[in-house]
mmCIF file of the C-alpha atoms, coordinates in Angstrom:
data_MODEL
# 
_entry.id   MODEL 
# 
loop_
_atom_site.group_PDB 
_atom_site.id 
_atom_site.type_symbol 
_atom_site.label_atom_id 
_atom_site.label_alt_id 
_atom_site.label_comp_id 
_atom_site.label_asym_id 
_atom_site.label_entity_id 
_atom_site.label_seq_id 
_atom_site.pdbx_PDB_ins_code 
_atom_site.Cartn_x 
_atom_site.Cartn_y 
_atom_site.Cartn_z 
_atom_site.occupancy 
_atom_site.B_iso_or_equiv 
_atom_site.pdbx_formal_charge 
_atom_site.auth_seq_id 
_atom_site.auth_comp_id 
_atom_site.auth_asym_id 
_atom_site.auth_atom_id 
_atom_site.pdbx_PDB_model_num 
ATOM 1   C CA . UNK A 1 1   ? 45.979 1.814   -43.635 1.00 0.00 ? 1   UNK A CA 1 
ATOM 2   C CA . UNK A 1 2   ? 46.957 5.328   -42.820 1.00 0.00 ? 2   UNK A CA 1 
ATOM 3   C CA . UNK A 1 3   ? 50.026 5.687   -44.949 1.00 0.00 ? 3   UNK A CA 1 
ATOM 4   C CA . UNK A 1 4   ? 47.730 4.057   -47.920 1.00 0.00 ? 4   UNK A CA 1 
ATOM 5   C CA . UNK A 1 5   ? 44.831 6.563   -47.350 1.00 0.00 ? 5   UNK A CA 1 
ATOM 6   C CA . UNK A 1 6   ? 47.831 9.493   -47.382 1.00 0.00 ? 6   UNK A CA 1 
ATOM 7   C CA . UNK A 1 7   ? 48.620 8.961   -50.958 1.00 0.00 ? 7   UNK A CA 1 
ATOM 8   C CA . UNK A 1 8   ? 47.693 11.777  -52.826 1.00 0.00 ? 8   UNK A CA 1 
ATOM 9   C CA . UNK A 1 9   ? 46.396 9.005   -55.331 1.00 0.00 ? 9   UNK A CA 1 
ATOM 10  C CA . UNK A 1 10  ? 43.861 7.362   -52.653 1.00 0.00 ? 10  UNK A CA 1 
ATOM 11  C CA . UNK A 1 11  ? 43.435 10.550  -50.950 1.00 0.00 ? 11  UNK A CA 1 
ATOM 12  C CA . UNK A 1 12  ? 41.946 12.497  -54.023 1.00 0.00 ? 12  UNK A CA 1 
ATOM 13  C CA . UNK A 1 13  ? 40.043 9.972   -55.382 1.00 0.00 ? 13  UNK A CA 1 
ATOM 14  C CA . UNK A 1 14  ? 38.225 9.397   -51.688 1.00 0.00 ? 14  UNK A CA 1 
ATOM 15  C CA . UNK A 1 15  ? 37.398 13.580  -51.768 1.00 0.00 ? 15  UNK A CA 1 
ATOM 16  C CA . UNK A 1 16  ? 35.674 12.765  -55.685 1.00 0.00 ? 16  UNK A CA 1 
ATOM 17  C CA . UNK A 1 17  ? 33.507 9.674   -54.147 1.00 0.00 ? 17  UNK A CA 1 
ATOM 18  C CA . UNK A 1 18  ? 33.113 11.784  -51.182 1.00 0.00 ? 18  UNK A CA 1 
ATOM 19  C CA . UNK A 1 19  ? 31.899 15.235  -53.172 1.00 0.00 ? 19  UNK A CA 1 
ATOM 20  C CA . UNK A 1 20  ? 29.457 12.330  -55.515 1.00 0.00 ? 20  UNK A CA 1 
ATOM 21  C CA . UNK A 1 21  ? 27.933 10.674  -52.451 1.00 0.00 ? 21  UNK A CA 1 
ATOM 22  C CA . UNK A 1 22  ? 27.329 13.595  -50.692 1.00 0.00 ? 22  UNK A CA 1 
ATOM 23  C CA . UNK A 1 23  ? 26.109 15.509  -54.254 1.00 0.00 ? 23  UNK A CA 1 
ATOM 24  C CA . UNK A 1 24  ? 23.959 12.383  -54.993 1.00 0.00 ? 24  UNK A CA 1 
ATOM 25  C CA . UNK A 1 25  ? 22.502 11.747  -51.423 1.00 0.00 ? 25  UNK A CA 1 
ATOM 26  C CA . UNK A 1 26  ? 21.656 15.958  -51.619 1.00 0.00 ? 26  UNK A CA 1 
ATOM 27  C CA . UNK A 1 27  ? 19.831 15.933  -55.155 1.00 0.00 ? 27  UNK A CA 1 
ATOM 28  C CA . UNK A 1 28  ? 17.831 12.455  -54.549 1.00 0.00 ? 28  UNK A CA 1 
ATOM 29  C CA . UNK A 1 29  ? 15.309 12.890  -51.727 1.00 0.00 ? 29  UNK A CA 1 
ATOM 30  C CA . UNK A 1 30  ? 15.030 8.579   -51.746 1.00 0.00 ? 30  UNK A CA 1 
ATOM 31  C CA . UNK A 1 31  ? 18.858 7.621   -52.010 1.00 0.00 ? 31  UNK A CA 1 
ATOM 32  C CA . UNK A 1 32  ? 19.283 9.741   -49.413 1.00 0.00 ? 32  UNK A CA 1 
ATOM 33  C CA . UNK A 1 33  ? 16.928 7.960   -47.212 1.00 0.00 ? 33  UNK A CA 1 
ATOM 34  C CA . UNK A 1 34  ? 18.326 4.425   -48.006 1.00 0.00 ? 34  UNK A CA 1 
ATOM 35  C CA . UNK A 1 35  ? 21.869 5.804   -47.627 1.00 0.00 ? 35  UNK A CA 1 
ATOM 36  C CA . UNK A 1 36  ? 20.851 7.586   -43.900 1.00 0.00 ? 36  UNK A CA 1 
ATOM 37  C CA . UNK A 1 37  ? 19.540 4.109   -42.767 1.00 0.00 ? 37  UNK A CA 1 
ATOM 38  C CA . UNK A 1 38  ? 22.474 2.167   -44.685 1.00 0.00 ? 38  UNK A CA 1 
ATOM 39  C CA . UNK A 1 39  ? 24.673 4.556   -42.711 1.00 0.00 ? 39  UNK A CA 1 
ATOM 40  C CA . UNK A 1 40  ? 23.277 4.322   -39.278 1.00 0.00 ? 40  UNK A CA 1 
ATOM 41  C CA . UNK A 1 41  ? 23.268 0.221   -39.732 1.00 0.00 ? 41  UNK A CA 1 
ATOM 42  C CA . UNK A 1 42  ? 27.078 0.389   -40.470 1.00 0.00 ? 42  UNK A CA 1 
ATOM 43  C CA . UNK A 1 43  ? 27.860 2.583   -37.455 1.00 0.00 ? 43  UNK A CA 1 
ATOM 44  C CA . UNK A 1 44  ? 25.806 0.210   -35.097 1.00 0.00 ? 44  UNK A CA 1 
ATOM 45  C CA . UNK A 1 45  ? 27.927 -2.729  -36.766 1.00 0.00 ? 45  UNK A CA 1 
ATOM 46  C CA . UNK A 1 46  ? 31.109 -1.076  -36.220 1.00 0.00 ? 46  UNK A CA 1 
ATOM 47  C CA . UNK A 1 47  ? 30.338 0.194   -32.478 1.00 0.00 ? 47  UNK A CA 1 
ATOM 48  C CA . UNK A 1 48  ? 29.137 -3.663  -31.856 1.00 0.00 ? 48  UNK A CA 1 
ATOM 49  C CA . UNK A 1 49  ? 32.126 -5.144  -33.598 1.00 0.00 ? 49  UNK A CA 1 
ATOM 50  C CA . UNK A 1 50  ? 34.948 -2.820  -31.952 1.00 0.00 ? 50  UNK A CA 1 
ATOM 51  C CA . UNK A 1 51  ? 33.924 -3.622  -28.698 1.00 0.00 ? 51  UNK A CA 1 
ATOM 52  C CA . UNK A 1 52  ? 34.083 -7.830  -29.195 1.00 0.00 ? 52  UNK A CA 1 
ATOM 53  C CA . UNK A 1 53  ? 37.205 -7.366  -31.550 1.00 0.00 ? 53  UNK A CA 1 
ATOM 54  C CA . UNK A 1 54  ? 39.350 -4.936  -29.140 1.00 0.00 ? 54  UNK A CA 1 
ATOM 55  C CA . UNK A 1 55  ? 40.466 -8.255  -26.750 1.00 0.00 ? 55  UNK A CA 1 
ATOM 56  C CA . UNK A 1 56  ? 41.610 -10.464 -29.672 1.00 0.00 ? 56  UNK A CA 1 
ATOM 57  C CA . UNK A 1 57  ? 43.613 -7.055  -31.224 1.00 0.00 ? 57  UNK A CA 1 
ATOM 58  C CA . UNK A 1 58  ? 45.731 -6.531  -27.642 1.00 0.00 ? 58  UNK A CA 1 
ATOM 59  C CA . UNK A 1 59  ? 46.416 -10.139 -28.210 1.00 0.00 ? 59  UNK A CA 1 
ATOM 60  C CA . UNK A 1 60  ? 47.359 -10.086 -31.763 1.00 0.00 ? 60  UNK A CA 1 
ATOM 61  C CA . UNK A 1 61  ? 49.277 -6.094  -31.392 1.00 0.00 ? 61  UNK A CA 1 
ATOM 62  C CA . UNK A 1 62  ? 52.950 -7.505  -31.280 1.00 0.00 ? 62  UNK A CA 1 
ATOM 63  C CA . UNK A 1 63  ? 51.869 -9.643  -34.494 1.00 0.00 ? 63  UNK A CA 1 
ATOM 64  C CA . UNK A 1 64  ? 49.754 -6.567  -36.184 1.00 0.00 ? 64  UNK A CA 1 
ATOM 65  C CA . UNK A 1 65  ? 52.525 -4.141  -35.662 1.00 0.00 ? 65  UNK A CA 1 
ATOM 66  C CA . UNK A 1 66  ? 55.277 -6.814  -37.405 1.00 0.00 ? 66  UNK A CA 1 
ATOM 67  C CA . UNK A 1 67  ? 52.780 -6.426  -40.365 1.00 0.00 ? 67  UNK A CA 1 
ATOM 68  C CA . UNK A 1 68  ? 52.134 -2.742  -40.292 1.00 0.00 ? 68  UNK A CA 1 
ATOM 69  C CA . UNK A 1 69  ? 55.957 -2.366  -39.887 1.00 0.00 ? 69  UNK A CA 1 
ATOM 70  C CA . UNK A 1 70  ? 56.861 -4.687  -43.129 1.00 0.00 ? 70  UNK A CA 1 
ATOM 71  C CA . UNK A 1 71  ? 53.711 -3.159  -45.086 1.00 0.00 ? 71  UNK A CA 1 
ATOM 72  C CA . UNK A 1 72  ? 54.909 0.501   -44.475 1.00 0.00 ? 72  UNK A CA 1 
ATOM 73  C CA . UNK A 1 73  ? 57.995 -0.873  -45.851 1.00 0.00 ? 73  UNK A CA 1 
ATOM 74  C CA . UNK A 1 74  ? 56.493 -2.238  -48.918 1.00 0.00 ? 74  UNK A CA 1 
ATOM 75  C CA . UNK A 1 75  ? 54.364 0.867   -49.179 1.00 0.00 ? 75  UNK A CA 1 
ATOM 76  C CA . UNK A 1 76  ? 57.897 2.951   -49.762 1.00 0.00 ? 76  UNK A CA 1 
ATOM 77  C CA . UNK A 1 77  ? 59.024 1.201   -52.262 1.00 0.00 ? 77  UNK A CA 1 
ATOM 78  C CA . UNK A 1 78  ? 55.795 1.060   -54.164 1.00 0.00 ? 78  UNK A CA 1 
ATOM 79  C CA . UNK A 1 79  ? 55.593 4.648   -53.655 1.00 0.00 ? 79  UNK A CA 1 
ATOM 80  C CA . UNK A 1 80  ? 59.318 4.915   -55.198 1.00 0.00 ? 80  UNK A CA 1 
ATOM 81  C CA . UNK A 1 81  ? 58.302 2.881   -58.059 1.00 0.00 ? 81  UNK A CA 1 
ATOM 82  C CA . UNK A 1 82  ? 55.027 3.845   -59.360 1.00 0.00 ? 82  UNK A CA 1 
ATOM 83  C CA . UNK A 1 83  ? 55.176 8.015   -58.667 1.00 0.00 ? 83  UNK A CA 1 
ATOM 84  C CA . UNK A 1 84  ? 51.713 7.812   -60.062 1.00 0.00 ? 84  UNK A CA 1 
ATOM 85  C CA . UNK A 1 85  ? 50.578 7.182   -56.187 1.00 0.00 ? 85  UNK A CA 1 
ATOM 86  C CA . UNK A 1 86  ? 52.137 10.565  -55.630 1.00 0.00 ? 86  UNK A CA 1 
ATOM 87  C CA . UNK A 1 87  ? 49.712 12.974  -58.063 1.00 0.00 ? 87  UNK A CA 1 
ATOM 88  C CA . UNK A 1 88  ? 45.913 13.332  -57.550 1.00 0.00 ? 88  UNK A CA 1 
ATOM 89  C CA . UNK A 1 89  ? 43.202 11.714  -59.434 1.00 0.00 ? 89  UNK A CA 1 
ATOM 90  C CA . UNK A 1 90  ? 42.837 14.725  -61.991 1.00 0.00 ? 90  UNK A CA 1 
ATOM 91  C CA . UNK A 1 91  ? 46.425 15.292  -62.736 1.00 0.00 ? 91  UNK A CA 1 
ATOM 92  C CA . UNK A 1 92  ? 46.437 11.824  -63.714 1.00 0.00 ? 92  UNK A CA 1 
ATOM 93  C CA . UNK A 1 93  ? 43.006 11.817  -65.556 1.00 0.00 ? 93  UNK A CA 1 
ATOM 94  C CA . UNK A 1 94  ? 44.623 15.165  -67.661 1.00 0.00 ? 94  UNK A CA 1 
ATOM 95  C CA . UNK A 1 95  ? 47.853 13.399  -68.528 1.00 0.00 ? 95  UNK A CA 1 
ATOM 96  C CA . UNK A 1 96  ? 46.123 10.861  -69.616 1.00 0.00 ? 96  UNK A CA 1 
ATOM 97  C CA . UNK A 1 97  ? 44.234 12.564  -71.869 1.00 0.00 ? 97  UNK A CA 1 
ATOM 98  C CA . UNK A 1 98  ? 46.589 14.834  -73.525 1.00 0.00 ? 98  UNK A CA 1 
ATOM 99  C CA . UNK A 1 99  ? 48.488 11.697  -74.140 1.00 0.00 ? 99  UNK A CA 1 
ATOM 100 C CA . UNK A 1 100 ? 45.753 10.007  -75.784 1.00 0.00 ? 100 UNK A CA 1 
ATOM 101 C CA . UNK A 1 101 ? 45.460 13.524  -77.576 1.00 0.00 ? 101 UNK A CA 1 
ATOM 102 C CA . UNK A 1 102 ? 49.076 13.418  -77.947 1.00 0.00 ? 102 UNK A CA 1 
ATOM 103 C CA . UNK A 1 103 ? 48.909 10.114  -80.242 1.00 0.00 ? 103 UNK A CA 1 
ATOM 104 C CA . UNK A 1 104 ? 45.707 10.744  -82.307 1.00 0.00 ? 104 UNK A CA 1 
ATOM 105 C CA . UNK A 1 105 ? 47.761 13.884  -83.338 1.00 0.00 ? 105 UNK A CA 1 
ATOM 106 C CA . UNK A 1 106 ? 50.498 11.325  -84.304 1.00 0.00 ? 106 UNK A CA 1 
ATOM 107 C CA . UNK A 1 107 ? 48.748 8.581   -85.901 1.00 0.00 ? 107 UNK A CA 1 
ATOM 108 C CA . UNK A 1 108 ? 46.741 12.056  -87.844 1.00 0.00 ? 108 UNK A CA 1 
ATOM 109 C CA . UNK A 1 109 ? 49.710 12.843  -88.790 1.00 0.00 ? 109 UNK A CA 1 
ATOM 110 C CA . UNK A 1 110 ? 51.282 9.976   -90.116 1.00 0.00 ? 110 UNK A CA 1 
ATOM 111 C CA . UNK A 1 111 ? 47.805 8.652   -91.947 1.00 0.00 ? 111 UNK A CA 1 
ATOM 112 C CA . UNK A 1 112 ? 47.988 12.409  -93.962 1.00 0.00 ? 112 UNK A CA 1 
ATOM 113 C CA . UNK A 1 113 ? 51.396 11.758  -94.872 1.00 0.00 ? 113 UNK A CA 1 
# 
């Protein structure tokens, strides 16, 4: 989970929902509200669950860190394959559009031709 949550990919687009929630829950007096209590629930869910879940985890560790070990794995070679992973949210957002822009300017060109 930690290695997915580096990607620059993942990473970035957590900071944009971040900045929105945090800009939305400022500018709305009521979200904010719903989102405080929504938050607090989740935290009291989370305490409660860690506590009951942490005996079957020890039991399960040798098995959970066979998985973490062969997703890491997988993780690399995604990472090789798809560089995408490797830029943030608005690098990718700008090359997409000056591609886009890119092949309007094309097809423009062509169609006056």
């Amino acid at each position: 989970v930690s290695q997915v949550a580096n990607l620059t990919l993942v990473s970035s687009a957590c900071d944009m929902v971040s900045t929105a929630y945090a800009s939305t829950k400022e500018s709305h007096p009521y979200i904010r509200s719903v989102c405080d209590a929504a938050e607090k629930g989740v935290k009291s869910v989370t305490e409660a669950t860690a506590s009951s879940v942490q005996p079957v985890l020890t039991t399960l560790e040798p098995h959970v860190s066979a998985a973490s070990e062969y997703a890491s794995k997988g993780l690399d070679k995604l990472g090789e394959k798809l560089p995408l992973l490797q830029k943030p949210v608005e690098q990718i957002i700008s090359d997409a559009k000056e591609l886009v822009s890119s092949r309007v300017a094309d097809a423009k060109d062509a169609v006056s031709s």
